mmCIF file of C-alpha atoms in Angstrom:
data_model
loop_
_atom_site.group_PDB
_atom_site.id
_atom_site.type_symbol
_atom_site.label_atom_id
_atom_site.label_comp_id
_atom_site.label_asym_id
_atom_site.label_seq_id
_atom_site.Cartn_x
_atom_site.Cartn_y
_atom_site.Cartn_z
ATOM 1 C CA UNK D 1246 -11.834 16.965 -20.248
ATOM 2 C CA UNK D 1247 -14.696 17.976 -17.854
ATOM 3 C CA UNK D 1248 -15.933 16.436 -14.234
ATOM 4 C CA UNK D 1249 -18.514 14.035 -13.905
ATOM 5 C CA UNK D 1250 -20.415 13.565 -10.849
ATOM 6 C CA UNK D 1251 -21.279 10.001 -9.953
ATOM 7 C CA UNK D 1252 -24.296 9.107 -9.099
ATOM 8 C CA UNK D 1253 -26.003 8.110 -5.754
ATOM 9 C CA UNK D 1254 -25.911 4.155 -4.496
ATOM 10 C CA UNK D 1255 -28.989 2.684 -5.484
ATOM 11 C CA UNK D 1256 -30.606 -0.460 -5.221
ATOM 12 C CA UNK D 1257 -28.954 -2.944 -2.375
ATOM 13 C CA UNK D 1258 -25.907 -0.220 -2.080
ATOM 14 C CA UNK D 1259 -26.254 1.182 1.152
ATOM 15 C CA UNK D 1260 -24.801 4.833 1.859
ATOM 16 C CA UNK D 1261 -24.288 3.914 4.958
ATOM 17 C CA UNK D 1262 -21.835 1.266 4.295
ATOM 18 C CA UNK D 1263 -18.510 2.521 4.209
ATOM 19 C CA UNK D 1264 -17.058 2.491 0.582
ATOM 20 C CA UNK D 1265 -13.698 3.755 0.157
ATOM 21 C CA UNK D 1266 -12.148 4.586 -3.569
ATOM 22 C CA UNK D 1267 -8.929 2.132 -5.123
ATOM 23 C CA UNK D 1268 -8.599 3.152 -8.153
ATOM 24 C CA UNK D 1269 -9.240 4.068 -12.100
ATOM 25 C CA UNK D 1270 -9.097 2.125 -14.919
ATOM 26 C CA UNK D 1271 -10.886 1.809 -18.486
ATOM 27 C CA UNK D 1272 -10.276 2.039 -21.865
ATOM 28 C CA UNK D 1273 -9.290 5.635 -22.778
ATOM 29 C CA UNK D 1274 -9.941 5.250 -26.792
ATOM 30 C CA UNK D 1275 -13.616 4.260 -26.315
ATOM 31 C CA UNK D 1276 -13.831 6.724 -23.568
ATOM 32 C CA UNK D 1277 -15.275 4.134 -21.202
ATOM 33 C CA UNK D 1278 -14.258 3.989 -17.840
ATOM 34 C CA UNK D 1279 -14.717 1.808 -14.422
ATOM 35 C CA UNK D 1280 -14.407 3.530 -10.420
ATOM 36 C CA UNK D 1281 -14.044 0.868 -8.239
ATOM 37 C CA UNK D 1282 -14.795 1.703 -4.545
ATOM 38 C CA UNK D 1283 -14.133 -0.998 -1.677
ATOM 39 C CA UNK D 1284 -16.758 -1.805 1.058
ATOM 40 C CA UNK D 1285 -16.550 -3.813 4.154
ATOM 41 C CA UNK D 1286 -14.544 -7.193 3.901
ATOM 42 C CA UNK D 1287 -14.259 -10.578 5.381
ATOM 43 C CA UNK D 1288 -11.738 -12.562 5.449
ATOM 44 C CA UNK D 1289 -12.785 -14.782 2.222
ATOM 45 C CA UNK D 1290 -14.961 -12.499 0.487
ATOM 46 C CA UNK D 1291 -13.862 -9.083 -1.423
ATOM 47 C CA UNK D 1292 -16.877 -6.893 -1.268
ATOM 48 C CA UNK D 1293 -16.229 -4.224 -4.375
ATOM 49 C CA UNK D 1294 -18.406 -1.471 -6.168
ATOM 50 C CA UNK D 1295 -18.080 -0.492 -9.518
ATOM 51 C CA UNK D 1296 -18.894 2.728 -11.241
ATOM 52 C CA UNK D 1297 -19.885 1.625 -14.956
ATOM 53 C CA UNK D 1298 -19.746 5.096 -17.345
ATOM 54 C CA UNK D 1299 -20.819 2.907 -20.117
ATOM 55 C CA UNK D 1300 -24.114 1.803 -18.184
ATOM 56 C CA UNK D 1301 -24.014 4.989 -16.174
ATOM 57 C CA UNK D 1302 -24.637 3.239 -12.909
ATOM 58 C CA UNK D 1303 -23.173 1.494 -9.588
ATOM 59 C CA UNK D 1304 -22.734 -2.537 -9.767
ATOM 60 C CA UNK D 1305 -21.848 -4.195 -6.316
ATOM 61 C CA UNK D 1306 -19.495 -6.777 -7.493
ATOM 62 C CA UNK D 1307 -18.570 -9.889 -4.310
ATOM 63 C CA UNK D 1308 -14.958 -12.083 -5.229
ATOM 64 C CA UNK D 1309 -14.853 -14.825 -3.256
ATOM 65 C CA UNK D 1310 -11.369 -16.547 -2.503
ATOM 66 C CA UNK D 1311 -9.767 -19.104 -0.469
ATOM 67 C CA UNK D 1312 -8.837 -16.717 2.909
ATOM 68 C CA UNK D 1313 -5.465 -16.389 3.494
ATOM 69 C CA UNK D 1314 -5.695 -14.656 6.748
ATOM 70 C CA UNK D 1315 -7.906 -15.597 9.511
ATOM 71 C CA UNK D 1316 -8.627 -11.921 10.429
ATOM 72 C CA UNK D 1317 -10.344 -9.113 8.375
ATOM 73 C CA UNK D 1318 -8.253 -7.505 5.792
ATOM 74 C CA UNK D 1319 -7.491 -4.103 4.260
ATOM 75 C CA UNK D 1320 -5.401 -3.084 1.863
ATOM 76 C CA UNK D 1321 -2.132 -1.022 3.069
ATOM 77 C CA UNK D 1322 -3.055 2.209 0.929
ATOM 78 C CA UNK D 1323 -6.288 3.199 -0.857
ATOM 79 C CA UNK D 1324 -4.485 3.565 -3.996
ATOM 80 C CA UNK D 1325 -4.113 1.097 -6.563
ATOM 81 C CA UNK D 1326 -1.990 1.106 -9.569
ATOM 82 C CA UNK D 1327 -3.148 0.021 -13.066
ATOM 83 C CA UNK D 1328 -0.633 -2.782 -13.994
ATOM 84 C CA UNK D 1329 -1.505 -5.061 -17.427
ATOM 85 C CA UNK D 1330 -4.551 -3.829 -17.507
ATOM 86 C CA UNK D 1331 -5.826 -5.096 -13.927
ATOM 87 C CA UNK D 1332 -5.841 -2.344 -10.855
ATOM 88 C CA UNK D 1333 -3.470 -3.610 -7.995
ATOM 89 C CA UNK D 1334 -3.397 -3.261 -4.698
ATOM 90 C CA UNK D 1335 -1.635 -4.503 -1.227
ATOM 91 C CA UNK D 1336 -3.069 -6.449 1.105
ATOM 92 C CA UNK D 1337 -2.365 -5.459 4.931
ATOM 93 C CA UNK D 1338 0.404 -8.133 5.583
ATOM 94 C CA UNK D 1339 -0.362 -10.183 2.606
ATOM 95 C CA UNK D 1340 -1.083 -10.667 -1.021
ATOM 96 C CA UNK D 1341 -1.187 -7.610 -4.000
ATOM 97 C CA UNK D 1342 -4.625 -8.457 -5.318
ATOM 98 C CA UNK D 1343 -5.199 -7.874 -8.934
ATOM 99 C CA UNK D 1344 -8.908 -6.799 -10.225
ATOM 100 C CA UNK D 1345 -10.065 -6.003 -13.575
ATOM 101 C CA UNK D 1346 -13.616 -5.002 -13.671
ATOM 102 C CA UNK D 1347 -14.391 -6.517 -16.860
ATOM 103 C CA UNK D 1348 -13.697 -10.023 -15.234
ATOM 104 C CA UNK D 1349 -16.557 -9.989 -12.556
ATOM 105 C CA UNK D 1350 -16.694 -12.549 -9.878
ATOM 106 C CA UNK D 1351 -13.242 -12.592 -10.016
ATOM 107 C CA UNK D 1352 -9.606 -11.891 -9.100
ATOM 108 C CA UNK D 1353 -6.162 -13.275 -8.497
ATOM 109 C CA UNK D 1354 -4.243 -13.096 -5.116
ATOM 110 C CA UNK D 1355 0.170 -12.778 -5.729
ATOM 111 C CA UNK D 1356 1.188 -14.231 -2.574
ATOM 112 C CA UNK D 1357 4.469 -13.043 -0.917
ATOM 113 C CA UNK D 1358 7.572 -15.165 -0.088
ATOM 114 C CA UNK D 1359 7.265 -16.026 3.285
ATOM 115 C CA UNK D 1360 10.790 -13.854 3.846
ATOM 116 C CA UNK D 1361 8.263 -10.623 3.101
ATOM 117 C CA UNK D 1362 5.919 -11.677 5.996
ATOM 118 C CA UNK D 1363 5.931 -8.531 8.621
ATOM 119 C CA UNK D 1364 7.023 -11.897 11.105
ATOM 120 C CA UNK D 1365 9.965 -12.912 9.746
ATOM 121 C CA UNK D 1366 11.462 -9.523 10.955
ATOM 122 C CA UNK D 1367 10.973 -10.643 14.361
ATOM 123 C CA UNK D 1368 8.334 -9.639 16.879
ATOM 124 C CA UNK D 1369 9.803 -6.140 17.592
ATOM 125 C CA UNK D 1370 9.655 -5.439 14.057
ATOM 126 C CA UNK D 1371 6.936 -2.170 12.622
ATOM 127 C CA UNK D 1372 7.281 -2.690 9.051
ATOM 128 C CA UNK D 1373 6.021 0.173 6.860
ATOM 129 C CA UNK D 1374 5.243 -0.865 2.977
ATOM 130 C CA UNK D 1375 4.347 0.533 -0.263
ATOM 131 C CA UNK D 1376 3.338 -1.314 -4.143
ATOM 132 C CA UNK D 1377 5.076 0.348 -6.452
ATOM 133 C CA UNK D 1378 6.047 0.240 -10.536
ATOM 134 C CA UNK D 1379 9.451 0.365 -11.591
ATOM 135 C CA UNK D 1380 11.051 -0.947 -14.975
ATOM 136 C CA UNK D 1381 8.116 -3.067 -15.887
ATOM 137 C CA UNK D 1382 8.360 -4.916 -13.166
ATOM 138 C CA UNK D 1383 5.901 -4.365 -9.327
ATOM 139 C CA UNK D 1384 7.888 -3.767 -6.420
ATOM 140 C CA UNK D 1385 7.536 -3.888 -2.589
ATOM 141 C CA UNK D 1386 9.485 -1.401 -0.686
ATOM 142 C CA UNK D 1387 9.250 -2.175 2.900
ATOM 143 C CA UNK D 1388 10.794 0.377 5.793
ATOM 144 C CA UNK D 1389 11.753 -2.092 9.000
ATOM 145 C CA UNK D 1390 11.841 -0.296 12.188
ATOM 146 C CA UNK D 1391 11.967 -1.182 16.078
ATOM 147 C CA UNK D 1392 10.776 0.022 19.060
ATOM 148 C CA UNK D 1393 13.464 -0.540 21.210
ATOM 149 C CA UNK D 1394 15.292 2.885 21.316
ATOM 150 C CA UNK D 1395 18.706 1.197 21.514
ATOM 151 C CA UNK D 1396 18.368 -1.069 18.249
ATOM 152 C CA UNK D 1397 19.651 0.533 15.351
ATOM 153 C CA UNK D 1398 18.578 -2.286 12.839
ATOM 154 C CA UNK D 1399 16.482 0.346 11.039
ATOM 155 C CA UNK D 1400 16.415 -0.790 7.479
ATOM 156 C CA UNK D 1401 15.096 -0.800 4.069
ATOM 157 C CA UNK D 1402 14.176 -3.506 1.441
ATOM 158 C CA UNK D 1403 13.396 -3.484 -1.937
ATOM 159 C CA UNK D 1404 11.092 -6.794 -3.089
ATOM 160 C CA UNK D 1405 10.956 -7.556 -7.322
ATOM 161 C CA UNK D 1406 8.137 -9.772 -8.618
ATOM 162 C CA UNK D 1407 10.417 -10.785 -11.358
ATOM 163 C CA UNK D 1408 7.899 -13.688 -12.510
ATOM 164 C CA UNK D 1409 4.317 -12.277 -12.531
ATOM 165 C CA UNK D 1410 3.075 -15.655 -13.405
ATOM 166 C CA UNK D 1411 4.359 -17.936 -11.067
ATOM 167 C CA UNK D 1412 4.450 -15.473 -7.994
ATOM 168 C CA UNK D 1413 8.558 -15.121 -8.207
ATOM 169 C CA UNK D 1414 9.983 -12.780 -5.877
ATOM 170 C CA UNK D 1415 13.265 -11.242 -5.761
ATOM 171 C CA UNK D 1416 15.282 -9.374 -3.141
ATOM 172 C CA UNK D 1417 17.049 -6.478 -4.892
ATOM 173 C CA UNK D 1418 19.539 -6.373 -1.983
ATOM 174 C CA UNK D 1419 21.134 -6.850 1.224
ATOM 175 C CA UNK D 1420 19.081 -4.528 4.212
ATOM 176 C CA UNK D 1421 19.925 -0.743 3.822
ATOM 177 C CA UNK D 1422 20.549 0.767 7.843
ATOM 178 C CA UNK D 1423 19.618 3.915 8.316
ATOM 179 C CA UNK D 1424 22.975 3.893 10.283
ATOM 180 C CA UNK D 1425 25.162 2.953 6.992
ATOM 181 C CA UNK D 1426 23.349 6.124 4.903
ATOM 182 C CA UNK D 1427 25.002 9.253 4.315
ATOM 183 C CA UNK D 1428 24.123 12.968 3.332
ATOM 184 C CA UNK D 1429 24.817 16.013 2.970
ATOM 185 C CA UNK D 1430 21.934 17.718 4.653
ATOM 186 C CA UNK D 1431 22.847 18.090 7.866
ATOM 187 C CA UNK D 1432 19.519 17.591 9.418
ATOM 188 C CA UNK D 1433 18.373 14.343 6.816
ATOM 189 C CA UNK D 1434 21.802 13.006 8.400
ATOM 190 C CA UNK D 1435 20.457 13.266 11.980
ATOM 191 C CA UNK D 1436 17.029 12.244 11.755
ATOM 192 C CA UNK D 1437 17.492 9.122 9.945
ATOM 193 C CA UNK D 1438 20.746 8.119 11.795
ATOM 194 C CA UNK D 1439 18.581 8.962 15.318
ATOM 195 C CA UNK D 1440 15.584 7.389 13.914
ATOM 196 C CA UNK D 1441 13.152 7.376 17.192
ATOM 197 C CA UNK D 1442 9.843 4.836 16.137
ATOM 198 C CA UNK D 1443 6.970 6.661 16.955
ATOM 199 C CA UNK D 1444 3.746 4.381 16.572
ATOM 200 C CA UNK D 1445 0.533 4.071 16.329
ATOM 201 C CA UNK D 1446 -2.439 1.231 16.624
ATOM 202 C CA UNK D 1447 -5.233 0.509 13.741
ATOM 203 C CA UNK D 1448 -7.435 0.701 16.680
ATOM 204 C CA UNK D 1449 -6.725 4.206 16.955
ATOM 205 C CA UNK D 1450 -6.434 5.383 13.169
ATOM 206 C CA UNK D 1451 -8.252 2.158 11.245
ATOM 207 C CA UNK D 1452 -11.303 3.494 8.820
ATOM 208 C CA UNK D 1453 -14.310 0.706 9.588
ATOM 209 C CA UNK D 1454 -13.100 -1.348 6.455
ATOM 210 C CA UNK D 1455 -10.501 -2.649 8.310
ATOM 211 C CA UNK D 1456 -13.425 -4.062 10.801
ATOM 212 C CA UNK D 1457 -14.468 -7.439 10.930
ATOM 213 C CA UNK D 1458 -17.746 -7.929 10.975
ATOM 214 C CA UNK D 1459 -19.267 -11.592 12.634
ATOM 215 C CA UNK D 1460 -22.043 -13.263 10.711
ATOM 216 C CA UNK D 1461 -23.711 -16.112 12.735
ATOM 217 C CA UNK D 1462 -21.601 -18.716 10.821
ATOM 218 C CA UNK D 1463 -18.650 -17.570 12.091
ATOM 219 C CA UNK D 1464 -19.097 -19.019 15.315
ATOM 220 C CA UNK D 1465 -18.997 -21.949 14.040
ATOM 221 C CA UNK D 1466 -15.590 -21.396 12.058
ATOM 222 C CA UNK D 1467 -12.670 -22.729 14.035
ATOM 223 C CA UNK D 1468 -10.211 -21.162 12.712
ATOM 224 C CA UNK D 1469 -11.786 -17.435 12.954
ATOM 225 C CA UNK D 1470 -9.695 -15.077 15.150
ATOM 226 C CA UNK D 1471 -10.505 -11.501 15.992
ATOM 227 C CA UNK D 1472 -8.793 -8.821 13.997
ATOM 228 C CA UNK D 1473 -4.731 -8.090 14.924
ATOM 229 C CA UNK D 1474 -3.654 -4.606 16.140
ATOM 230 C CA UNK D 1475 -1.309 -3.575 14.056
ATOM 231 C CA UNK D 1476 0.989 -0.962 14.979
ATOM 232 C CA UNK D 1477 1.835 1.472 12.392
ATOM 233 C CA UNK D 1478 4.532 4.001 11.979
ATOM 234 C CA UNK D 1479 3.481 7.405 12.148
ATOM 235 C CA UNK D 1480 5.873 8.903 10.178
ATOM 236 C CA UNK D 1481 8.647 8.395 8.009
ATOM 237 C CA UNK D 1482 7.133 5.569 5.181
ATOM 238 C CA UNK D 1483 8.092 4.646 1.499
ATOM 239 C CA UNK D 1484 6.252 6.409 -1.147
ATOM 240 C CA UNK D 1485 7.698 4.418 -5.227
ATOM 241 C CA UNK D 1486 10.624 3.836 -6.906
ATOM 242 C CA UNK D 1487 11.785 5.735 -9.686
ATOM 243 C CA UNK D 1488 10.413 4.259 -12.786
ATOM 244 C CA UNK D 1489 13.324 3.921 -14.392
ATOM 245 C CA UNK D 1490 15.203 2.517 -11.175
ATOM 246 C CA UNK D 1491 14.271 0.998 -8.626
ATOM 247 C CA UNK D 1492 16.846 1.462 -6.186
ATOM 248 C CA UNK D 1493 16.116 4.963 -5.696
ATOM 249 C CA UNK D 1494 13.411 5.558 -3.257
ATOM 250 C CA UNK D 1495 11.305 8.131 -2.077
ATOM 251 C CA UNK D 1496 10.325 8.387 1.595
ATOM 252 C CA UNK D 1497 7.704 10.813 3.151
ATOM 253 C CA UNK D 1498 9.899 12.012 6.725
ATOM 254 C CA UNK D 1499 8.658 14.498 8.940
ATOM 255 C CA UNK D 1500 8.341 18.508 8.304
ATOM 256 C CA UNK D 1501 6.383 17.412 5.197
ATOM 257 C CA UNK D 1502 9.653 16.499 3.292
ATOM 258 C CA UNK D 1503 10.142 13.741 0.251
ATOM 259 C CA UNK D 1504 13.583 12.421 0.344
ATOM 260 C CA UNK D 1505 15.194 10.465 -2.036
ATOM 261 C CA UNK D 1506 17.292 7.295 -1.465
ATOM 262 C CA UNK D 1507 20.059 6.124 -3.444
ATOM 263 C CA UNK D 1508 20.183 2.210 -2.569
ATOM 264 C CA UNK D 1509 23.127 1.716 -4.530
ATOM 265 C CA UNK D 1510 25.460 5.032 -3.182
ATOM 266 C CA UNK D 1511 23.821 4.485 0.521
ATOM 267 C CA UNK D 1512 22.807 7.901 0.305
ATOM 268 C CA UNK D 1513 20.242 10.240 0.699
ATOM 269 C CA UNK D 1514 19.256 13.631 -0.416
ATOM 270 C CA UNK D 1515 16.204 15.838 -1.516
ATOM 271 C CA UNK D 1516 13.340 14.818 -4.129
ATOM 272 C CA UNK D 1517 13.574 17.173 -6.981
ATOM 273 C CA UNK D 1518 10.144 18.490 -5.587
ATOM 274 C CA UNK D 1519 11.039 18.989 -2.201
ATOM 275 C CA UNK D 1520 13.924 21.137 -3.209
ATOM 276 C CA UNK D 1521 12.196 23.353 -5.533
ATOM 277 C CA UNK D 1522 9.773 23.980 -2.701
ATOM 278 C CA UNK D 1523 12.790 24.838 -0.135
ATOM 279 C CA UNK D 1524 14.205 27.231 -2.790
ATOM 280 C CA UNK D 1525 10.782 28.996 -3.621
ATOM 281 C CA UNK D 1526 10.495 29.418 0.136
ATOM 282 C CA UNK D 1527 13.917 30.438 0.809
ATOM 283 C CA UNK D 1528 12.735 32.836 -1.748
ATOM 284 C CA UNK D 1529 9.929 34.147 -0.429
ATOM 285 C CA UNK D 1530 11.328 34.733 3.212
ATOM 286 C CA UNK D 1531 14.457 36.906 1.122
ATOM 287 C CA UNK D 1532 11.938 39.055 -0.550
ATOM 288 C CA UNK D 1533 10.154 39.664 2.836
#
């Protein structure tokens, strides 16, 4: 139980090169453990380094795959989760990509229904989305929003990979409208019933992984496109499910609140969290 502090890049690791961390994972009898760091992407090649504690040094570890997008990549949070034994993570508008250090060279892409594709929502469409572990089984929770101040088709859906071998998704229900949901908090009430989008561009926000860089080749690759601006919402975004059921949600909303969403009642309320924090505060202003 003490901190370690990794060592320096060496070799042909660059710190320059942006490296962001994804995740943990190891074997905690043996005390051995792998940090696994992404670098710049392309579109068919998953540039990764690896932290070794058994070697006590950096490996740069390339996965090439056949590219599903024709545009750079990055995953939708710098987070994975450790799920049988492989980290996980969620590809910007595609795949949850499954890595297990102790496999180098390689990894396995879960492709999405095309139902789950940001498209299929229709071109207005800013769709928010989060991996997340619930009941043994990974989830997709995806928050649906418009632009267009007058459409009220704000909505949430909860996706089940109930087959983790043959890529078999589930929908765990019909769309949940902010405008159906009910509370008791008078202010939860208004702000998700007279949800207001408020964007925002990766060109503004992006970190550098998320930028494509051209090798020479490329202009000779037909099917290469620049990268897509994505607009992202600013607020208001799905955090997990429960782990012991998935149809209640937690969602980050403004004034630095979790609330909790109760699929099946269509209602919302506090996170357990959030609540002590309001009471402690309450608190606090009472004794002042």
């Amino acid at each position: 139980m003490q901190w370690t502090r990794l060592p320096k890049f060496v070799d042909s690791i660059s710190d320059d090169i942006a490296k962001f961390p994804i995740g943990l994972t190891g074997n905690r009898s043996k005390g051995t453990y792998y940090v696994v760091m992404l670098s710049v992407s392309k579109p068919s090649l998953l540039n990764v380094c690896v932290f070794d504690t058994k070697i006590g040094r950096w490996i740069y570890d390339y996965v090439e795959h056949p590219r599903w997008s024709p545009a750079g990549w990055s995953p939708t949070h710098y987070q994975a989760l450790t799920f049988n034994g492989d980290l996980h993570w969620l590809a910007e508008d595609g795949p949850i990509v499954a890595y297990n250090p102790n496999h180098m060279r390689k990894c396995v892409f879960i492709h999405r229904s095309q139902e789950m594709r940001h498209a299929s929502y229709g071109g207005g469409a800013v769709v928010s989305e989060s991996l997340t572990v619930s009941m043994g089984h990974l989830r997709i929770i995806q928050l649906v929003c418009f632009k267009d101040p007058a459409d009220d088709h704000h909505h949430l859906c909860i996706w089940t990979l109930v087959d983790y071998k043959q890529f078999t998704w589930k929908k765990e229900h019909e769309p949940i409208y902010f405008r159906d949901m009910v509370s008791d908090i008078p202010w939860i009430q208004e702000c998700m019933q007279r949800y207001v989008v408020n964007t925002t561009t990766n060109q503004d926000n992006a970190p550098i992984i998320m930028t494509y860089y051209k090798d020479p080749e490329d202009y000779l690759d037909d099917e290469y496109q620049p990268p897509e601006t994505r607009e992202r919402i600013v607020c208001t975004r799905p955090l997990v499910c429960h782990p012991s059921n998935p149809l209640l949600v937690y969602l980050y909303i403004r004034e630095s609140s979790i609330v909790s969403l109760d699929a099946k009642q269509r209602s919302y309320g506090l996170s357990p969290a959030t609540r002590k924090e309001a009471a402690l505060t309450a608190g606090t202003t009472m004794t002042r």
